[in-house]
Amino acid sequence: MNIPFVNRTFSSPLRIGTWGSMVLTLLLLVSCARMGNPDGGWYDETPPRVVSASPEDGGINVHSKHIYINFNEFVTIDNPTQNVVVSPPQIEAPEIKGQGKRISVELKDSLKPNTTYTIDFSSAISDNNEGNPLGNYTYSFSTGDRIDTLEVSGYVLQAENLEPVKGMLVGLYDNLSDTIFKKKPMLRVSKTDSRGHFIIKGVAPGHYRIYALQDADGDYVFGQKSEMLAFNHDIIEPSARPDVRQDTTWLDSLHIASINRVSYTHFLPDDICLRAFNEIVTDRYLVKSERKEANHFTLFYSYGDSLLPQITGLNFNADNAFVIDSSTKKDTITYWLRDTALVNQDTLDMVVSHHITDSLGILQLRADTLKLLSKQPYAKRLKEEQKTYETWLKGEEKKKKKGEPYDSIMPREALKLSISPSGEMSPDQNVTIVSPVPLHAVDTTHIHLYSKPSNDTLWYREAYEMHQVNDETYMLKAAWLPGTDYSLEIDSATFKSIYGAVTDPIKQGLKVRPTESYGTLLVTLNGMGGKSVIAQLLDNSDKVVKQVYSSSGQLEFYYLQEGKYFLRVIEDDNNNRAWDTGSYDNNRQPEAVYYYPEEIECKAKWDVTRTWDPTSTPLYRQKPSSITKQKADKEKQIQHRNLERAKKLGIEYISNVK
């Protein structure tokens, strides 16, 4: 009879006390009588094991470029071109393939004399059954009579949100020049795993600088502005010392079986943290132009410009032909056609004069000819309008036969507005009114706001302010009082589009929730030295729910609905109330981002207070796992499934996979 546990020694991931032994005995009896257990039994967590290598791992005076690594079971290797990294970097990619219980590596470049080579497989090697990765395996050899064995390790995180970056190239330079990253390939390299963790092995004693690169072209050099990168000016001096760690074995969740002191070599530094970012690509070019709907077209640029493009019509008159709507960064410009005759013209031929970056990186005025085709041809729209008219006409004929009032001319379709929020709102919200097309000026005397307190039966006229956001959007601001009902009433034809369509009368009810339905969060920041910060409350999807600004070290979040939140703080170095990325050429790091490492629960009527030093916890330990999108790889998934199975069986489960 086969015991349905992978590890059958005392070092098994299952530690069972007296009662656990009785449960185990029952389980074994059940498994003999019922071999087809529908839940599949325990998952194998044991990774494959290297049994030998030729040339041997750690060998010296090696001159063979063909390497074989042998395992105790059949293995697979996942995408070696992307996942396996050789140091020093290879100009010609090595040939790496799995061969049953062994892996073959053939280096194509000539071997350098007196050099330590490392082949970092990371987690690319897995067993052939459960797919358990070997994890952070590196093979090394030296072409000289000594081998370099020092290591440096750490983490790479996205600077903007502290997400671990998987598959990022991390490398060392012994040349400490500030510009070396753009001139020569890295000296020793590694790649980050699913936790953003890296280990660079085979390092010689010396002084180094470290960089990270999302190497798009495979040259181990920062050569494209679109490549994600990370850098700092810290000088790294690798070292090693003997150290001792404690390995604890548990009988159950309360009782320790043994605590063993294990000696090991501690390589330093082991806590490097690199913040990766993408630079702003300032080269300007036209990304695309499109005319999704007949009444407007849009030009998309890679970067904004202070001067908007100039349009010259070739088959139409472009003078005063558009209402122009530009994005804040002026990299997306929409042209709304004023004249319905132009709207009905399926093809617009034009010359666009705009600033475009030339081959030397200089903005130059250039004229390009564009032909824009409507994705809603006039004939198709006319056919749809005819169907709409026929449907309306049938309805009016039915009314006529019944002697009911009817129309002889189809009324023009009313302009539909989107008003939010609808229903309940918070006192710190405002009402947004959005039109699907640009609007003419709005006469606010035809917009009315009324309020009715919760203990009253009368409605009172309320003052408000109306602000235009752009040609399609308005914001209505008022002193919204908690526990009060409001009625927003808009007279007919108050809003009119550039095509003459007007709104029907609108009446929308709003209710501001009472104060007792909210909580408050007050946070005192320590260790920030009076810096200006952007503080953001996040939901469980890492999306911003509320945002405040502070330079006093006090963060105040009011009118919080019951729920669980997460907190992020951004150092706003330039006080522009936005996170700013870094620049390698300008030696500028991205603005620092910190996460409160725990979930914060807010309840109605509660004032929650926290004191937090954002710099007290290493960055790679800050972001809560529940909102971290980059999850650990398969070995962690297998542990989770075994844990769930152990819970069902009432057995204490402790994994030996770290």
XYZ file of C-alpha atoms in Angstrom:
658
model
C 0.000 0.000 0.000
C 1.379 3.432 -0.950
C 1.114 6.121 1.703
C -0.516 9.136 0.024
C 2.058 11.616 1.338
C 5.009 12.829 -0.699
C 7.585 13.087 2.121
C 7.507 10.065 4.475
C 10.308 11.082 6.856
C 10.058 13.192 10.017
C 11.013 16.187 7.865
C 7.741 15.819 5.962
C 5.620 18.955 5.492
C 3.048 17.288 7.822
C 3.905 17.524 11.531
C 1.390 15.497 13.501
C 0.994 15.123 17.252
C -0.739 12.280 19.157
C -4.227 13.061 17.921
C -2.830 13.763 14.462
C -1.303 10.246 14.414
C -4.731 8.715 15.079
C -6.220 10.786 12.248
C -3.369 9.715 9.966
C -3.997 6.038 10.726
C -7.691 6.453 9.836
C -6.750 8.253 6.649
C -4.432 5.419 5.620
C -7.201 2.855 6.149
C -9.620 4.978 4.157
C -7.100 5.422 1.349
C -6.610 1.644 1.051
C -10.351 1.069 0.732
C -10.950 4.049 -1.564
C -8.037 4.589 -3.955
C -10.041 6.898 -6.216
C -10.128 9.802 -3.777
C -11.917 12.516 -5.746
C -9.885 15.391 -4.252
C -6.691 13.985 -5.763
C -4.691 13.566 -2.543
C -1.656 15.563 -1.519
C 0.286 17.547 -4.075
C 3.970 16.846 -4.471
C 5.963 19.885 -3.322
C 9.402 18.362 -3.682
C 11.407 20.012 -6.462
C 13.809 18.031 -8.657
C 17.332 17.548 -7.288
C 20.641 17.927 -9.109
C 22.641 14.693 -8.773
C 25.671 15.510 -10.930
C 27.042 17.818 -13.621
C 29.698 17.623 -16.292
C 31.889 19.620 -15.961
C 31.204 19.613 -12.236
C 29.384 22.548 -10.665
C 31.944 24.949 -9.224
C 34.751 23.448 -11.289
C 37.941 25.330 -12.191
C 40.162 25.285 -15.287
C 37.121 24.396 -17.371
C 37.457 24.730 -21.153
C 34.403 22.808 -22.352
C 31.524 24.848 -23.734
C 29.086 21.906 -23.545
C 27.566 21.313 -20.109
C 25.259 18.546 -18.872
C 23.295 18.815 -15.618
C 21.718 15.573 -14.335
C 18.641 15.274 -12.092
C 16.961 12.614 -9.980
C 13.784 12.726 -12.093
C 12.478 13.860 -15.448
C 12.555 17.630 -15.794
C 11.330 20.342 -18.130
C 12.804 23.770 -18.791
C 10.495 26.687 -19.459
C 11.421 29.124 -22.224
C 15.193 29.083 -21.647
C 15.769 31.927 -24.112
C 13.867 34.282 -21.809
C 14.355 32.700 -18.401
C 17.997 31.536 -18.334
C 20.731 34.137 -17.926
C 24.424 33.528 -18.534
C 27.161 35.698 -16.996
C 29.195 37.204 -18.507
C 26.459 38.081 -21.039
C 26.673 36.143 -24.300
C 26.668 37.848 -27.694
C 25.354 34.682 -29.353
C 22.553 32.991 -27.434
C 23.505 29.603 -25.943
C 21.574 26.466 -26.896
C 19.717 25.157 -23.834
C 17.344 22.170 -23.904
C 15.911 19.476 -21.691
C 16.822 15.826 -22.353
C 14.770 13.650 -20.011
C 16.584 13.623 -16.692
C 19.230 16.073 -17.808
C 19.637 19.552 -19.254
C 22.120 20.333 -21.993
C 23.751 23.778 -22.277
C 26.022 24.639 -25.188
C 27.740 28.028 -25.076
C 28.360 29.553 -28.508
C 30.704 32.426 -27.560
C 34.389 31.867 -26.959
C 35.279 31.383 -23.301
C 37.191 34.230 -21.667
C 40.340 33.282 -19.724
C 40.378 33.436 -15.915
C 36.676 34.184 -15.773
C 33.870 32.828 -13.586
C 30.798 31.816 -15.595
C 27.359 31.419 -14.069
C 24.232 30.000 -15.692
C 21.249 31.279 -13.736
C 18.196 29.099 -14.351
C 16.050 31.004 -11.833
C 12.790 28.975 -11.637
C 12.868 27.725 -15.237
C 13.571 24.087 -14.234
C 10.590 22.045 -12.992
C 9.795 18.399 -12.442
C 7.769 16.718 -15.151
C 4.815 15.726 -12.933
C 3.593 18.530 -10.659
C 5.705 21.250 -12.260
C 7.535 22.003 -8.989
C 10.282 24.525 -9.833
C 13.826 23.939 -8.666
C 13.978 27.642 -7.832
C 16.966 29.985 -7.975
C 19.343 27.339 -9.302
C 22.657 28.588 -10.678
C 25.418 26.477 -12.200
C 28.931 27.937 -12.196
C 32.453 27.191 -13.353
C 35.725 29.035 -13.910
C 38.123 29.029 -16.843
C 40.961 29.898 -14.431
C 42.385 28.276 -11.324
C 39.991 30.064 -8.954
C 36.243 30.670 -8.922
C 34.431 33.765 -7.708
C 31.736 32.855 -5.195
C 30.413 36.095 -3.743
C 26.749 37.020 -4.191
C 24.586 40.127 -4.000
C 20.804 40.010 -3.809
C 17.705 42.120 -3.349
C 14.448 43.137 -5.004
C 13.170 45.141 -7.968
C 9.817 46.895 -7.511
C 7.796 49.168 -9.760
C 8.446 52.641 -8.409
C 4.862 53.839 -8.879
C 3.058 51.074 -6.950
C 5.711 48.773 -5.369
C 4.587 45.813 -7.485
C 7.301 43.125 -7.780
C 8.775 43.112 -11.289
C 9.204 39.621 -12.699
C 11.827 38.849 -15.355
C 13.775 42.097 -14.922
C 17.462 41.911 -15.814
C 19.708 43.021 -12.918
C 23.410 43.544 -13.448
C 26.661 44.813 -11.957
C 29.334 47.090 -13.392
C 32.857 47.392 -12.000
C 33.159 50.600 -14.029
C 31.649 53.243 -11.735
C 31.045 55.858 -14.442
C 27.610 57.508 -14.439
C 27.184 56.829 -18.169
C 28.394 53.211 -18.378
C 24.805 51.893 -18.399
C 24.375 53.286 -21.924
C 27.785 52.257 -23.257
C 28.744 48.716 -22.266
C 26.938 45.459 -21.416
C 26.546 44.476 -17.785
C 29.375 42.479 -16.213
C 27.412 39.997 -14.052
C 23.668 39.535 -14.483
C 20.611 37.825 -13.037
C 16.844 37.999 -13.462
C 14.099 38.671 -10.945
C 11.632 35.965 -9.963
C 7.900 36.337 -9.297
C 8.623 38.168 -6.027
C 10.911 40.628 -7.771
C 13.827 38.919 -6.004
C 17.236 38.474 -7.629
C 20.570 36.876 -6.727
C 23.680 37.741 -8.719
C 26.218 34.956 -8.199
C 29.838 34.386 -9.142
C 30.875 37.898 -8.124
C 34.538 38.742 -7.536
C 35.671 40.979 -4.650
C 35.597 44.634 -5.646
C 33.423 47.714 -5.954
C 30.329 47.775 -8.159
C 27.262 49.729 -9.168
C 23.993 47.984 -9.859
C 21.281 48.548 -12.486
C 18.064 46.860 -13.595
C 16.746 46.771 -17.152
C 13.751 45.402 -19.026
C 16.021 44.628 -21.948
C 13.893 44.956 -25.086
C 16.648 44.340 -27.628
C 18.816 41.859 -25.724
C 22.031 43.898 -25.736
C 22.359 44.291 -21.934
C 22.595 48.079 -22.425
C 20.042 50.825 -21.735
C 19.562 51.928 -25.317
C 15.829 52.510 -25.739
C 13.817 55.103 -23.841
C 10.860 52.725 -23.742
C 12.821 50.188 -21.649
C 11.961 50.024 -17.950
C 15.042 50.682 -15.830
C 16.299 51.210 -12.298
C 19.533 52.675 -10.972
C 21.145 54.163 -7.905
C 24.538 55.553 -6.957
C 25.272 53.214 -4.067
C 28.707 51.584 -4.277
C 28.348 47.861 -3.620
C 31.198 45.936 -2.003
C 30.224 42.224 -1.853
C 31.247 40.282 1.228
C 30.510 37.060 3.087
C 30.540 35.955 6.684
C 29.695 32.770 8.564
C 26.277 32.953 10.156
C 23.714 30.803 11.954
C 19.979 30.571 11.459
C 17.314 28.754 13.429
C 15.167 26.101 11.763
C 12.065 25.305 13.816
C 10.089 22.054 13.496
C 6.552 22.042 14.948
C 4.563 19.135 16.336
C 1.385 21.164 15.903
C 0.338 24.814 15.917
C 1.253 25.163 19.623
C 4.101 22.721 20.266
C 7.673 22.854 18.953
C 9.388 19.547 18.195
C 12.891 20.971 17.859
C 14.907 24.094 17.131
C 18.058 23.430 15.152
C 20.913 25.885 14.647
C 22.160 25.642 11.074
C 25.433 27.203 9.941
C 25.586 28.884 6.544
C 27.489 31.504 4.574
C 25.756 34.877 4.666
C 26.411 36.913 1.519
C 26.051 40.693 1.696
C 24.452 42.954 0.656
C 21.213 40.947 0.545
C 18.650 43.750 0.828
C 19.239 45.924 -2.248
C 15.977 47.516 -3.394
C 15.755 49.004 -6.888
C 12.747 51.102 -7.940
C 12.002 50.506 -11.615
C 10.357 53.088 -13.839
C 9.748 54.095 -17.439
C 11.063 57.453 -18.529
C 8.785 59.934 -20.253
C 9.247 59.409 -23.960
C 9.504 62.986 -25.246
C 9.992 62.073 -28.889
C 6.847 63.304 -30.639
C 5.198 61.445 -33.458
C 1.665 60.793 -34.652
C 0.621 57.464 -33.160
C -2.653 57.169 -35.079
C -5.638 59.074 -36.430
C -9.179 57.747 -36.365
C -12.766 58.716 -37.068
C -14.833 56.220 -35.095
C -17.961 58.331 -35.396
C -18.971 60.568 -38.277
C -19.151 63.776 -36.223
C -15.542 63.846 -34.987
C -12.020 62.569 -35.528
C -9.053 62.264 -33.155
C -5.281 62.627 -33.523
C -3.161 60.651 -31.046
C 0.441 61.732 -30.398
C 3.213 60.103 -28.382
C 3.809 63.369 -26.547
C 2.091 66.735 -26.205
C 3.046 70.081 -27.725
C 2.235 73.641 -26.726
C 0.996 74.354 -30.265
C -1.999 72.414 -31.544
C -1.868 70.959 -35.074
C -3.135 73.176 -37.904
C -5.672 71.572 -40.266
C -5.965 72.519 -43.930
C -8.872 70.848 -45.737
C -8.265 69.454 -49.230
C -11.860 68.470 -50.014
C -13.554 70.759 -47.493
C -13.181 74.201 -45.954
C -11.479 73.855 -42.562
C -11.992 77.494 -41.516
C -14.002 77.517 -38.266
C -15.030 73.941 -39.060
C -14.202 72.407 -35.671
C -14.775 72.501 -31.956
C -11.388 71.359 -30.662
C -11.118 69.290 -27.468
C -7.572 68.684 -26.233
C -6.410 66.420 -23.407
C -4.563 67.957 -20.459
C -1.190 66.844 -21.826
C -2.169 67.907 -25.365
C -1.236 64.508 -26.727
C -4.800 63.604 -27.749
C -6.790 66.131 -29.774
C -10.387 65.606 -30.870
C -11.946 67.689 -33.655
C -15.739 67.899 -33.580
C -17.266 68.835 -36.930
C -19.583 71.839 -36.595
C -21.331 71.486 -39.984
C -23.680 68.518 -40.505
C -22.719 68.579 -44.186
C -19.177 67.669 -43.123
C -20.542 65.063 -40.723
C -22.268 63.419 -43.701
C -19.084 63.490 -45.778
C -17.574 60.007 -45.513
C -14.023 60.986 -46.467
C -12.065 63.974 -45.165
C -8.793 64.743 -46.948
C -6.524 67.160 -45.113
C -3.000 68.396 -44.512
C -1.934 68.402 -40.853
C 0.914 70.739 -39.893
C 2.397 69.677 -36.559
C 5.650 69.434 -34.633
C 7.337 66.037 -35.056
C 10.710 64.889 -33.676
C 13.284 64.305 -36.399
C 16.117 61.729 -36.493
C 18.313 64.056 -34.397
C 15.701 64.350 -31.655
C 14.708 67.912 -32.557
C 11.109 69.082 -32.953
C 10.467 70.203 -36.513
C 7.323 71.564 -38.147
C 6.111 68.988 -40.653
C 3.104 68.700 -42.949
C 1.442 65.298 -43.408
C -1.488 64.409 -45.647
C -4.247 62.356 -44.012
C -7.336 60.663 -45.397
C -9.924 59.999 -42.692
C -12.753 57.591 -43.446
C -15.837 57.513 -41.280
C -16.517 54.153 -39.657
C -20.195 55.125 -39.804
C -20.827 55.735 -43.548
C -23.585 58.170 -44.392
C -25.598 55.591 -46.347
C -25.595 53.219 -43.379
C -26.646 55.956 -40.943
C -29.380 57.081 -43.342
C -30.725 53.538 -43.480
C -30.782 53.294 -39.678
C -32.553 56.664 -39.429
C -35.149 55.457 -41.941
C -35.832 52.369 -39.820
C -36.223 54.560 -36.746
C -38.650 56.808 -38.613
C -40.722 53.854 -39.860
C -40.983 52.442 -36.346
C -42.094 55.827 -35.005
C -44.607 56.244 -37.869
C -46.248 52.897 -37.122
C -46.741 53.975 -33.525
C -48.333 57.269 -34.576
C -50.667 55.490 -37.038
C -51.878 53.254 -34.227
C -52.632 56.337 -32.160
C -54.516 57.888 -35.093
C -56.710 54.786 -35.532
C -57.571 54.858 -31.825
C -58.449 58.524 -32.007
C -55.552 59.478 -29.767
C -53.396 62.610 -30.278
C -50.582 61.991 -32.718
C -47.764 63.856 -34.476
C -47.448 64.320 -38.206
C -43.744 65.238 -38.007
C -41.228 63.093 -36.151
C -39.781 65.151 -33.266
C -36.048 65.611 -33.044
C -34.287 63.279 -30.650
C -33.549 64.992 -27.337
C -29.993 65.507 -26.104
C -29.256 62.905 -23.431
C -27.074 63.930 -20.503
C -25.234 61.688 -18.079
C -25.597 62.943 -14.495
C -23.609 61.396 -11.649
C -23.852 60.474 -8.915
C -27.438 59.309 -9.017
C -29.168 58.386 -5.783
C -26.940 58.489 -2.688
C -23.821 60.620 -2.419
C -21.255 61.819 0.112
C -20.983 65.401 1.397
C -17.577 65.781 -0.276
C -18.843 64.764 -3.720
C -20.143 67.020 -6.479
C -22.491 66.462 -9.399
C -20.983 65.922 -12.850
C -23.037 66.566 -15.985
C -21.668 65.102 -19.225
C -22.934 65.522 -22.781
C -22.026 63.029 -25.545
C -21.181 65.962 -27.877
C -19.888 69.529 -27.319
C -22.321 72.020 -25.833
C -23.109 75.660 -26.360
C -22.962 77.939 -23.310
C -25.382 76.888 -20.567
C -27.865 79.306 -19.006
C -27.610 78.432 -15.323
C -30.781 80.415 -14.498
C -32.700 77.391 -15.796
C -30.971 74.990 -13.390
C -32.537 74.697 -9.942
C -31.361 72.917 -6.815
C -33.712 72.281 -3.877
C -33.073 70.708 -0.481
C -35.244 69.053 2.150
C -33.697 68.309 5.564
C -34.573 64.919 7.058
C -36.786 66.462 9.777
C -38.641 68.824 7.438
C -41.436 68.572 4.880
C -40.612 71.696 2.911
C -38.207 72.121 0.004
C -35.782 75.043 0.025
C -33.926 76.619 -2.855
C -30.151 76.040 -2.602
C -27.264 78.049 -3.973
C -24.757 76.295 -6.228
C -21.847 76.962 -8.537
C -21.565 75.624 -12.070
C -18.061 75.094 -13.485
C -17.245 74.137 -17.053
C -14.630 71.363 -17.220
C -14.507 71.132 -21.022
C -16.860 71.464 -23.991
C -18.826 68.372 -22.925
C -18.593 68.418 -19.122
C -19.886 70.661 -16.330
C -19.563 70.267 -12.561
C -22.227 71.489 -10.127
C -20.905 72.331 -6.646
C -22.974 73.009 -3.545
C -22.767 72.853 0.256
C -24.056 69.276 0.505
C -25.397 68.705 4.029
C -25.358 65.194 5.556
C -28.780 63.574 5.954
C -30.423 65.903 3.422
C -32.488 65.156 0.318
C -31.851 67.226 -2.809
C -33.711 67.664 -6.066
C -31.818 68.785 -9.171
C -34.266 70.215 -11.715
C -33.268 71.384 -15.194
C -35.703 73.180 -17.492
C -36.165 72.007 -21.070
C -33.666 73.263 -23.653
C -31.243 74.407 -20.937
C -28.455 72.411 -22.565
C -28.034 72.662 -26.327
C -25.469 70.820 -28.441
C -23.505 72.307 -31.311
C -25.853 70.352 -33.616
C -28.978 72.015 -32.199
C -30.275 69.118 -30.088
C -31.695 70.214 -26.724
C -32.491 68.474 -23.462
C -35.940 67.520 -22.217
C -36.855 68.627 -18.684
C -34.733 66.748 -16.129
C -35.467 66.031 -12.488
C -33.043 63.952 -10.485
C -33.178 63.157 -6.786
C -30.043 63.038 -4.646
C -29.621 61.997 -1.042
C -26.581 62.839 1.059
C -25.924 60.092 3.574
C -26.104 61.061 7.264
C -22.907 61.707 9.235
C -23.425 58.623 11.404
C -23.031 56.356 8.368
C -19.388 57.408 7.931
C -16.092 56.778 9.635
C -12.939 58.902 9.848
C -9.281 57.953 9.443
C -6.561 60.132 10.990
C -2.920 59.230 10.317
C 0.169 60.817 11.865
C 3.269 60.459 9.689
C 6.679 60.169 11.313
C 10.080 60.223 9.673
C 8.999 62.328 6.673
C 10.624 65.583 7.792
C 7.710 67.841 6.832
C 7.735 66.781 3.181
C 4.698 67.411 0.993
C 2.876 64.155 0.341
C -0.035 62.799 -1.654
C -1.939 60.337 0.526
C -4.279 57.874 -1.164
C -6.808 55.480 0.320
C -7.133 52.384 -1.854
C -9.693 49.627 -2.279
C -8.840 45.925 -2.573
C -8.038 46.417 -6.271
C -5.315 49.001 -5.506
C -7.549 51.744 -6.939
C -7.745 55.194 -5.368
C -10.910 55.825 -3.333
C -9.932 59.115 -1.661
C -6.937 61.404 -1.915
C -5.606 64.188 0.312
C -2.519 66.420 0.296
C -0.460 67.355 3.316
C 2.838 68.917 4.349
C 2.083 68.868 8.081
C 2.534 65.150 8.670
C -1.200 64.794 9.402
C -3.481 62.871 7.019
C -7.231 63.327 7.453
C -9.780 61.218 5.595
C -13.415 62.085 6.283
C -16.734 60.599 5.120
C -15.449 57.061 4.737
C -18.007 54.381 4.094
C -17.680 51.173 6.087
C -15.093 48.876 4.591
C -11.480 47.820 4.419
C -8.918 50.181 2.954
C -5.223 50.350 2.155
C -3.011 53.421 2.389
C -0.349 54.718 -0.003
C 1.786 57.853 0.383
C 3.738 59.595 -2.391
C 6.511 62.113 -1.690
C 5.475 65.073 -3.827
C 8.915 66.598 -4.348
C 7.811 69.265 -6.826
C 4.364 69.938 -5.271
C 2.493 69.276 -8.507
C 0.081 66.856 -6.789
C 1.001 63.973 -9.085
C 3.541 61.124 -9.036
C 6.533 61.869 -11.274
C 8.786 59.297 -12.883
C 12.596 59.404 -13.004
C 15.218 60.220 -15.617
C 18.575 58.495 -16.080
C 20.170 61.314 -18.078
C 19.068 63.894 -15.495
C 20.108 61.655 -12.604
C 16.597 61.919 -11.154
C 14.947 59.108 -9.216
C 11.162 58.655 -9.396
C 9.225 60.144 -6.503
C 9.172 57.780 -3.537
C 6.049 55.701 -2.853
C 5.206 53.923 0.411
C 2.450 51.503 1.425
C 1.071 51.074 4.910
C 1.784 47.343 5.345
C -1.571 46.442 6.912
C -5.230 46.625 6.020
C -7.211 49.420 7.701
C -10.825 48.714 8.656
C -13.199 51.659 9.004
C -16.674 51.471 10.548
C -19.539 53.910 10.812
C -19.222 56.374 13.712
C -15.606 55.294 14.284
C -12.570 57.565 14.340
C -9.637 55.349 13.401
C -6.164 56.690 14.247
C -2.791 55.405 13.092
C 0.815 56.497 13.580
C 3.127 55.459 10.764
C 6.750 55.900 9.783
C 6.784 55.001 6.057
C 10.564 54.520 6.088
C 10.623 52.038 8.978
C 9.816 48.972 6.844
C 11.859 47.947 3.774
C 9.977 48.753 0.561
C 9.862 45.119 -0.562
C 7.914 44.222 2.599
C 5.423 47.085 2.520
C 2.725 46.340 -0.028
C 0.063 44.021 1.449
C -0.128 40.700 -0.388
C -3.921 40.997 -0.800
C -3.500 43.920 -3.234
C -0.261 42.734 -4.843
C -1.123 41.690 -8.385
C 2.165 39.910 -9.134
C 1.675 36.652 -7.249
C 4.207 33.983 -6.334
C 4.804 31.129 -8.763
C 3.637 27.546 -8.706
C 5.426 26.291 -5.587
C 3.363 28.753 -3.536
C 0.157 27.650 -5.288
C 0.868 24.010 -4.428
C 1.466 24.908 -0.782
C -1.873 26.739 -0.716
C -3.726 23.702 -2.099
C -2.049 21.394 0.432
C -2.920 23.829 3.220
C -6.590 23.820 2.177
C -6.621 20.016 2.107
C -5.015 19.827 5.558
C -7.680 22.197 6.939
C -10.448 19.931 5.652
C -8.815 16.934 7.334
C -8.062 18.742 10.595
C -4.305 18.206 10.226
C -1.582 20.750 10.974
C 0.322 21.517 7.772
C 3.780 23.062 7.616
C 5.561 23.194 4.287
C 9.302 22.624 3.939
C 9.364 24.737 0.783
C 10.639 28.242 1.549
